[in-house]
Short mmCIF file of C-alpha atoms and ligand atoms in Angstrom, two decimals:
data_model
loop_
_atom_site.label_atom_id
_atom_site.label_comp_id
_atom_site.label_asym_id
_atom_site.label_seq_id
_atom_site.Cartn_x
_atom_site.Cartn_y
_atom_site.Cartn_z
CA MET W 548 44.19 28.00 -61.01
CA GLU W 549 44.35 26.76 -64.58
CA ILE W 550 44.22 23.20 -65.87
CA VAL W 551 47.75 21.95 -66.66
CA TYR W 552 46.80 18.34 -67.40
CA LYS W 553 43.56 16.67 -68.41
CA LYS W 554 42.65 13.44 -70.16
CA PRO W 555 42.66 13.69 -73.99
CA SER W 556 39.28 14.13 -75.71
CA ASN W 557 39.51 10.88 -77.69
CA LEU W 558 39.56 8.57 -74.63
CA SER W 559 36.09 7.69 -73.41
CA GLU W 560 34.61 9.06 -70.18
CA THR W 561 32.03 6.28 -70.02
CA GLN W 562 33.43 3.15 -71.70
CA PRO W 563 35.84 0.94 -69.77
CA ASN W 564 39.60 0.79 -70.25
CA ASN W 565 40.11 -2.90 -69.54
CA PHE W 566 43.91 -3.01 -69.63
CA CYS W 567 45.32 -4.48 -66.39
CA PRO W 568 46.46 -2.20 -63.54
CA GLY W 569 49.77 -0.52 -64.41
CA CYS W 570 49.74 -1.84 -68.00
CA MET W 571 51.49 0.72 -70.17
CA HIS W 572 49.34 -0.05 -73.19
CA SER W 573 47.19 2.54 -71.38
CA THR W 574 50.08 5.02 -71.24
CA ALA W 575 50.71 4.59 -74.97
CA TRP W 576 47.06 5.35 -75.74
CA LYS W 577 47.07 8.34 -73.45
CA LEU W 578 50.09 9.77 -75.32
CA ILE W 579 48.67 8.97 -78.77
CA GLY W 580 45.44 10.68 -77.69
CA GLU W 581 47.28 13.77 -76.42
CA VAL W 582 49.34 14.13 -79.61
CA LEU W 583 46.29 13.66 -81.86
CA ASP W 584 44.45 16.37 -79.91
CA GLU W 585 47.42 18.76 -79.98
CA MET W 586 47.96 18.23 -83.74
CA GLU W 587 44.18 18.51 -84.36
CA LEU W 588 44.08 15.05 -85.90
CA THR W 589 41.48 13.42 -83.66
CA GLU W 590 38.64 13.92 -86.17
CA LYS W 591 40.79 13.16 -89.22
CA CYS W 592 42.53 9.95 -88.29
CA VAL W 593 41.95 6.24 -88.76
CA TRP W 594 43.88 3.57 -86.88
CA ILE W 595 44.33 -0.10 -87.58
CA ALA W 596 44.39 -2.50 -84.66
CA GLY W 597 46.75 -5.41 -84.45
CA VAL W 598 45.57 -8.51 -82.61
CA GLY W 599 46.42 -8.73 -78.91
CA CYS W 600 45.69 -6.89 -75.69
CA VAL W 601 44.80 -3.73 -77.58
CA ALA W 602 41.39 -5.40 -77.91
CA ASN W 603 40.90 -4.55 -74.22
CA ALA W 604 40.32 -0.94 -75.14
CA HIS W 605 38.39 -0.80 -78.38
CA ARG W 606 35.48 1.04 -76.81
CA TYR W 607 37.70 3.26 -74.64
CA ILE W 608 39.49 4.65 -77.73
CA GLU W 609 37.05 6.92 -79.52
CA LEU W 610 38.71 7.07 -82.95
CA ASP W 611 37.75 5.64 -86.35
CA GLN W 612 39.28 2.21 -86.56
CA PHE W 613 39.39 -1.10 -88.37
CA ASN W 614 40.96 -4.44 -87.62
CA GLN W 615 43.28 -6.63 -89.60
CA PRO W 616 43.92 -10.33 -89.03
CA HIS W 617 46.82 -11.11 -86.70
CA GLY W 618 50.04 -9.57 -88.06
CA ARG W 619 48.49 -8.01 -91.16
CA ALA W 620 48.04 -4.44 -89.96
CA CYS W 621 50.90 -3.06 -92.11
CA ALA W 622 49.55 -4.78 -95.23
CA GLY W 623 46.07 -3.36 -94.61
CA ALA W 624 47.57 0.05 -93.84
CA SER W 625 49.52 0.09 -97.11
CA ALA W 626 46.37 -0.66 -99.07
CA PHE W 627 44.22 1.82 -97.14
CA LYS W 628 46.75 4.66 -97.39
CA ARG W 629 47.31 4.14 -101.11
CA CYS W 630 43.56 4.37 -101.70
CA ASN W 631 43.08 7.25 -99.22
CA PRO W 632 46.33 9.24 -99.26
CA ASP W 633 44.74 12.18 -97.42
CA THR W 634 43.64 10.17 -94.39
CA PHE W 635 45.97 10.25 -91.40
CA LEU W 636 46.67 6.62 -90.52
CA PHE W 637 48.52 4.64 -87.88
CA THR W 638 48.71 1.01 -86.86
CA TYR W 639 48.98 -0.12 -83.23
CA GLN W 640 50.60 -3.54 -82.84
CA GLY W 641 52.14 -5.78 -80.21
CA ASP W 642 55.38 -7.70 -80.56
CA GLY W 643 53.68 -11.03 -81.22
CA ASP W 644 51.58 -9.33 -83.88
CA LEU W 645 54.23 -7.17 -85.56
CA ALA W 646 57.47 -9.12 -85.09
CA ALA W 647 56.27 -12.73 -85.25
CA ILE W 648 53.28 -13.53 -87.45
CA GLY W 649 53.43 -10.11 -89.16
CA LEU W 650 57.19 -9.82 -89.66
CA GLY W 651 56.95 -10.11 -93.44
CA GLU W 652 54.15 -7.55 -93.72
CA THR W 653 56.01 -5.12 -91.45
CA ILE W 654 59.32 -5.29 -93.31
CA SER W 655 57.63 -5.12 -96.71
CA ALA W 656 55.62 -2.01 -95.85
CA ALA W 657 58.71 -0.36 -94.35
CA ASN W 658 60.76 -1.28 -97.40
CA ARG W 659 58.16 0.28 -99.71
CA GLY W 660 58.15 3.38 -97.52
CA ASP W 661 54.37 3.43 -97.34
CA ASN W 662 53.31 6.71 -95.76
CA PHE W 663 51.76 5.72 -92.44
CA THR W 664 52.92 5.43 -88.82
CA VAL W 665 53.42 2.27 -86.78
CA ILE W 666 53.14 2.30 -82.98
CA PHE W 667 54.83 -0.91 -81.83
CA ILE W 668 54.30 -2.08 -78.24
CA ASN W 669 57.22 -4.26 -77.15
CA ASN W 670 56.30 -5.94 -73.87
CA GLY W 671 58.44 -9.01 -74.52
CA ILE W 672 55.51 -11.43 -74.42
CA TYR W 673 52.19 -12.49 -75.92
CA GLY W 674 50.04 -10.73 -73.33
CA MET W 675 46.53 -11.49 -74.51
CA THR W 676 46.93 -15.24 -74.93
CA GLY W 677 48.45 -15.86 -71.51
CA GLY W 678 52.17 -15.18 -71.65
CA GLN W 679 53.82 -17.14 -74.46
CA MET W 680 57.31 -16.28 -75.75
CA ALA W 681 57.46 -13.42 -78.26
CA PRO W 682 60.35 -12.77 -80.70
CA THR W 683 61.38 -9.96 -78.32
CA THR W 684 61.47 -12.14 -75.16
CA LEU W 685 64.84 -11.86 -73.40
CA ILE W 686 67.28 -14.77 -73.20
CA GLY W 687 66.63 -16.58 -69.91
CA SER W 688 63.06 -15.28 -69.52
CA LYS W 689 60.53 -17.83 -68.37
CA THR W 690 57.24 -17.80 -70.30
CA THR W 691 54.53 -20.43 -70.67
CA THR W 692 56.26 -21.72 -73.84
CA THR W 693 59.80 -21.38 -72.41
CA PRO W 694 59.23 -22.77 -68.90
CA PHE W 695 62.99 -23.17 -68.33
CA GLY W 696 63.83 -19.79 -69.86
CA ARG W 697 64.47 -18.73 -73.45
CA THR W 698 67.70 -20.11 -74.90
CA ALA W 699 69.42 -18.88 -78.07
CA GLY W 700 70.03 -22.44 -79.23
CA GLU W 701 66.41 -23.50 -79.08
CA HIS W 702 64.51 -20.24 -79.67
CA GLY W 703 66.91 -17.77 -81.27
CA TYR W 704 67.85 -14.32 -80.00
CA PRO W 705 65.52 -11.37 -79.22
CA ILE W 706 64.62 -9.44 -82.39
CA HIS W 707 65.52 -5.74 -82.43
CA MET W 708 62.96 -4.27 -84.80
CA CYS W 709 64.34 -0.71 -84.93
CA GLU W 710 67.83 -1.89 -85.82
CA LEU W 711 66.42 -4.32 -88.37
CA LEU W 712 64.26 -1.69 -90.09
CA ASN W 713 67.17 0.74 -89.96
CA THR W 714 68.94 -1.40 -92.59
CA LEU W 715 66.22 -0.42 -95.11
CA GLN W 716 66.46 2.71 -97.22
CA ALA W 717 62.86 3.89 -97.28
CA PRO W 718 61.71 4.47 -93.66
CA SER W 719 61.75 8.15 -92.67
CA TYR W 720 61.55 7.83 -88.88
CA ILE W 721 62.60 5.01 -86.53
CA ALA W 722 62.76 5.39 -82.75
CA ARG W 723 62.68 3.27 -79.61
CA CYS W 724 61.41 4.79 -76.36
CA THR W 725 59.83 3.71 -73.09
CA THR W 726 57.08 4.96 -70.79
CA ALA W 727 58.66 3.59 -67.59
CA ASP W 728 59.41 7.00 -65.98
CA VAL W 729 58.33 10.63 -66.34
CA PRO W 730 61.22 11.96 -68.51
CA ASN W 731 60.85 8.98 -70.84
CA VAL W 732 57.07 9.42 -71.06
CA ARG W 733 57.78 12.95 -72.30
CA LYS W 734 60.38 11.69 -74.79
CA THR W 735 57.96 9.04 -76.05
CA LYS W 736 55.34 11.70 -76.66
CA ASN W 737 57.89 13.69 -78.69
CA CYS W 738 58.75 10.64 -80.76
CA ILE W 739 55.08 10.01 -81.53
CA ARG W 740 54.70 13.66 -82.52
CA LYS W 741 57.70 13.51 -84.87
CA ALA W 742 56.52 10.29 -86.48
CA PHE W 743 53.05 11.75 -87.04
CA GLN W 744 54.55 14.95 -88.47
CA ASN W 745 56.66 12.92 -90.91
CA GLN W 746 53.50 11.27 -92.20
CA LEU W 747 51.78 14.67 -92.60
CA ASP W 748 54.85 15.88 -94.51
CA GLY W 749 54.61 12.87 -96.83
CA LYS W 750 58.04 11.55 -95.88
CA GLY W 751 56.97 7.90 -95.72
CA PHE W 752 56.98 5.03 -93.23
CA SER W 753 57.50 6.06 -89.59
CA PHE W 754 57.99 3.64 -86.70
CA VAL W 755 57.87 4.17 -82.93
CA GLU W 756 58.74 1.20 -80.71
CA ILE W 757 57.66 1.61 -77.09
CA ILE W 758 59.27 -0.63 -74.46
CA SER W 759 56.26 -1.55 -72.35
CA ASN W 760 55.31 -3.98 -69.61
CA CYS W 761 52.95 -6.85 -68.88
CA PRO W 762 52.80 -7.04 -65.08
CA THR W 763 50.15 -9.77 -65.28
CA ASN W 764 52.15 -12.26 -67.36
CA TRP W 765 55.55 -11.15 -66.03
CA GLY W 766 54.25 -12.14 -62.58
CA MET W 767 55.16 -8.75 -61.08
CA THR W 768 53.46 -5.83 -59.41
CA PRO W 769 53.17 -2.76 -61.66
CA LEU W 770 55.99 -1.02 -59.74
CA GLU W 771 58.25 -4.09 -59.99
CA SER W 772 57.65 -4.14 -63.75
CA LEU W 773 59.01 -0.58 -64.06
CA ASP W 774 62.18 -1.56 -62.17
CA TYR W 775 62.55 -4.62 -64.39
CA ILE W 776 62.42 -2.44 -67.50
CA HIS W 777 65.16 -0.16 -66.14
CA ASP W 778 67.36 -2.88 -64.66
CA VAL W 779 67.01 -5.60 -67.32
CA VAL W 780 65.02 -4.82 -70.49
CA LEU W 781 66.80 -1.57 -71.38
CA LYS W 782 70.15 -3.36 -71.18
CA GLU W 783 69.01 -5.38 -74.22
CA PHE W 784 66.96 -2.74 -76.05
CA GLU W 785 68.82 0.54 -76.54
CA LEU W 786 66.63 3.67 -76.55
CA GLY W 787 66.98 6.45 -79.08
CA GLU W 788 66.18 7.81 -82.50
CA PHE W 789 67.71 5.53 -85.09
CA ARG W 790 66.58 7.65 -88.03
CA CYS W 791 64.96 11.08 -88.32
CA ARG W 792 64.58 12.56 -91.80
CA MET Z 136 47.53 28.22 -50.10
CA ALA Z 137 48.69 25.22 -52.16
CA LYS Z 138 50.33 26.06 -55.51
CA GLY Z 139 48.63 23.18 -57.27
CA LYS Z 140 45.62 20.92 -57.07
CA VAL Z 141 44.88 17.39 -58.30
CA GLU Z 142 41.52 15.75 -58.93
CA ILE Z 143 41.55 11.97 -59.14
CA ASP Z 144 38.88 10.05 -61.02
CA ALA Z 145 38.38 7.34 -58.41
CA GLU Z 146 36.53 5.05 -60.83
CA ALA Z 147 39.39 5.20 -63.40
CA CYS Z 148 42.14 4.50 -60.85
CA LYS Z 149 43.51 0.93 -60.81
CA SER Z 150 45.81 1.34 -57.80
CA CYS Z 151 49.04 0.77 -59.76
CA LEU Z 152 50.75 3.19 -57.31
CA PHE Z 153 52.88 4.81 -60.06
CA CYS Z 154 51.71 8.31 -59.10
CA ILE Z 155 52.37 7.80 -55.40
CA LYS Z 156 55.96 6.78 -56.11
CA THR Z 157 56.45 9.61 -58.61
CA CYS Z 158 55.06 12.61 -56.70
CA PRO Z 159 58.00 14.68 -55.39
CA LYS Z 160 55.92 16.14 -52.55
CA ASN Z 161 54.33 12.96 -51.16
CA VAL Z 162 50.88 14.36 -51.80
CA LEU Z 163 49.25 11.08 -52.81
CA ASP Z 164 48.43 7.81 -51.07
CA ILE Z 165 45.87 5.04 -50.99
CA THR Z 166 43.43 4.59 -48.10
CA ASP Z 167 40.96 1.87 -47.16
CA ALA Z 168 38.45 3.31 -49.64
CA VAL Z 169 37.80 1.23 -52.76
CA ASN Z 170 36.01 2.00 -56.05
CA SER Z 171 33.28 -0.11 -57.67
CA LYS Z 172 35.88 -2.46 -59.22
CA GLY Z 173 37.51 -3.06 -55.86
CA TYR Z 174 40.64 -0.98 -56.44
CA GLN Z 175 42.01 1.11 -53.57
CA TYR Z 176 42.00 4.40 -55.42
CA VAL Z 177 44.49 7.20 -54.83
CA VAL Z 178 43.60 10.31 -52.84
CA PRO Z 179 45.54 13.55 -52.20
CA VAL Z 180 46.29 13.02 -48.51
CA ASN Z 181 48.63 16.04 -48.32
CA ALA Z 182 46.78 18.32 -50.76
CA GLU Z 183 48.32 21.49 -49.34
CA GLU Z 184 51.80 20.33 -50.44
CA CYS Z 185 50.85 20.01 -54.14
CA ILE Z 186 52.89 22.21 -56.51
CA GLY Z 187 50.93 21.34 -59.67
CA CYS Z 188 53.95 19.78 -61.42
CA ALA Z 189 51.77 17.14 -63.15
CA MET Z 190 54.36 14.38 -62.74
CA CYS Z 191 51.61 12.16 -61.29
CA ALA Z 192 49.37 12.77 -64.30
CA THR Z 193 52.28 12.17 -66.69
CA ILE Z 194 53.03 8.71 -65.27
CA CYS Z 195 49.39 7.67 -64.69
CA PRO Z 196 48.56 5.09 -67.40
CA ASP Z 197 44.84 5.56 -66.98
CA ALA Z 198 44.66 9.35 -67.35
CA ALA Z 199 42.86 9.40 -64.01
CA ILE Z 200 44.43 12.63 -62.73
CA THR Z 201 43.53 16.21 -63.66
CA VAL Z 202 46.05 18.82 -62.50
CA TYR Z 203 45.57 22.55 -61.82
CA ARG Z 204 48.21 25.18 -61.08
C1 TPP A 930 46.10 -16.05 -86.99
C2 TPP A 930 46.03 -16.00 -85.50
N1 TPP A 930 46.89 -16.75 -84.76
C3 TPP A 930 46.85 -16.68 -83.42
C4 TPP A 930 45.95 -15.87 -82.78
C5 TPP A 930 45.91 -15.83 -81.27
N2 TPP A 930 46.48 -14.61 -80.71
C6 TPP A 930 45.69 -13.60 -80.29
S1 TPP A 930 46.55 -12.36 -79.55
C7 TPP A 930 48.01 -13.19 -79.79
C8 TPP A 930 49.32 -12.66 -79.29
C9 TPP A 930 49.37 -11.19 -79.15
O1 TPP A 930 50.59 -10.83 -78.60
P1 TPP A 930 51.19 -9.40 -78.85
O2 TPP A 930 51.05 -9.03 -80.28
O3 TPP A 930 52.54 -9.35 -78.28
O4 TPP A 930 50.17 -8.43 -78.07
P2 TPP A 930 50.04 -8.15 -76.50
O5 TPP A 930 48.81 -8.89 -76.09
O6 TPP A 930 51.27 -8.62 -75.82
O7 TPP A 930 49.86 -6.67 -76.42
C10 TPP A 930 47.81 -14.42 -80.43
C11 TPP A 930 48.86 -15.39 -80.74
C12 TPP A 930 45.06 -15.12 -83.56
N3 TPP A 930 44.16 -14.30 -83.01
N4 TPP A 930 45.11 -15.20 -84.93
S1 SF4 A 931 47.78 -9.10 -70.04
FE1 SF4 A 931 49.64 -7.85 -69.99
S2 SF4 A 931 49.64 -6.63 -71.91
FE2 SF4 A 931 47.57 -7.46 -71.59
S3 SF4 A 931 46.43 -5.81 -70.52
FE3 SF4 A 931 47.24 -7.21 -68.95
S4 SF4 A 931 49.24 -6.36 -68.38
FE4 SF4 A 931 48.64 -5.39 -70.32
S1 SF4 A 932 50.92 17.69 -59.35
FE1 SF4 A 932 53.01 17.20 -58.62
S2 SF4 A 932 52.97 17.73 -56.45
FE2 SF4 A 932 50.82 17.65 -57.09
S3 SF4 A 932 50.19 15.54 -56.63
FE3 SF4 A 932 50.91 15.53 -58.75
S4 SF4 A 932 53.06 14.96 -58.65
FE4 SF4 A 932 52.43 15.56 -56.57
S1 SF4 A 933 48.91 6.27 -61.49
FE1 SF4 A 933 46.73 6.54 -61.98
S2 SF4 A 933 45.83 4.48 -61.94
FE2 SF4 A 933 47.85 4.36 -60.96
S3 SF4 A 933 47.41 4.61 -58.77
FE3 SF4 A 933 47.84 6.66 -59.57
S4 SF4 A 933 45.84 7.53 -60.17
FE4 SF4 A 933 45.58 5.32 -59.89
MG1 MG A 934 53.26 -8.41 -76.57
#
């Protein structure tokens, strides 16, 4: 028998992956790792960490990396890529990081068309800090800062980052996907591959939003969180490729 | 003989149960056995039914499953 699936080379065999059970931050990293291996980019890439639960896995992810302050990953990435145009570069950011404190940096980098890739993990919550409302939190959702549920009047509506960025001229690739079932895991991997290829082809800013989960702060089992994505979250956040140049 | 084979890294498994629900052949389950972190890790309880489709490995967040076919 031949091996048909094995863990990518850039995820550690010895260092812990401290994401919670069933947290699909892990799935995102598994897919990024697979695509980097398949495109022979593992040794050539640098990634920039946003601030949030991604910090649970800094030692598990065996890739060259640096950190930016909360929300500033896209600003740091623009600077780094302009100084090192031959380095393959992606940022990895949560929704609190990218769509709240970093909203200005994200839109500005996208609008300039800076040639790097953004992996955006939309789990509808601030995971790391204990479950506060994020810009992506659904109307009615209870979080520690919206104990009676998010209301449009008090907190505004959920932000749709793909649709927002799709109003700009410069981005070359914009897609929203999810890792909540096997066919969608495969689609997500394809989206990551296309975004990475666009960067290699010099086409400019590429953006992959992944609808993810936070079983711990959603107060659900991992399996319940997958059902919640299918039954509720995807009704608000439409999947698909918004732009593919 | 089984068409496929899975090896599960018991220490990497966090007992999310995604693979158990996803496997089309009901190969996988948890038992009373736990790993060093206290998670009831997954084992191939019906190994002879495995077809090597890798759906379990595709859904596993923690890349804990190696698949052969
Ligand atoms: C300037 C600044 N403000 C606040 C924080 C505290 N902080 C750390 S992580 C985080 C939220 C992260 O949420 P998100 O980006 O959605 O990531 P997740 O943990 O959900 O993956 C906040 C507010 C910080 N580290 N720096
Ligand atoms: S707190 Fe939520 S986002 Fe953070 S690792 Fe746990 S499940 Fe994942
Ligand atoms: S490879 Fe397919 S049949 Fe075998 S355990 Fe995994 S999901 Fe089940
Ligand atoms: S999907 Fe992976 S981590 Fe989850 S129960 Fe199965 S082997 Fe364990
Ligand atoms: Mg978040």
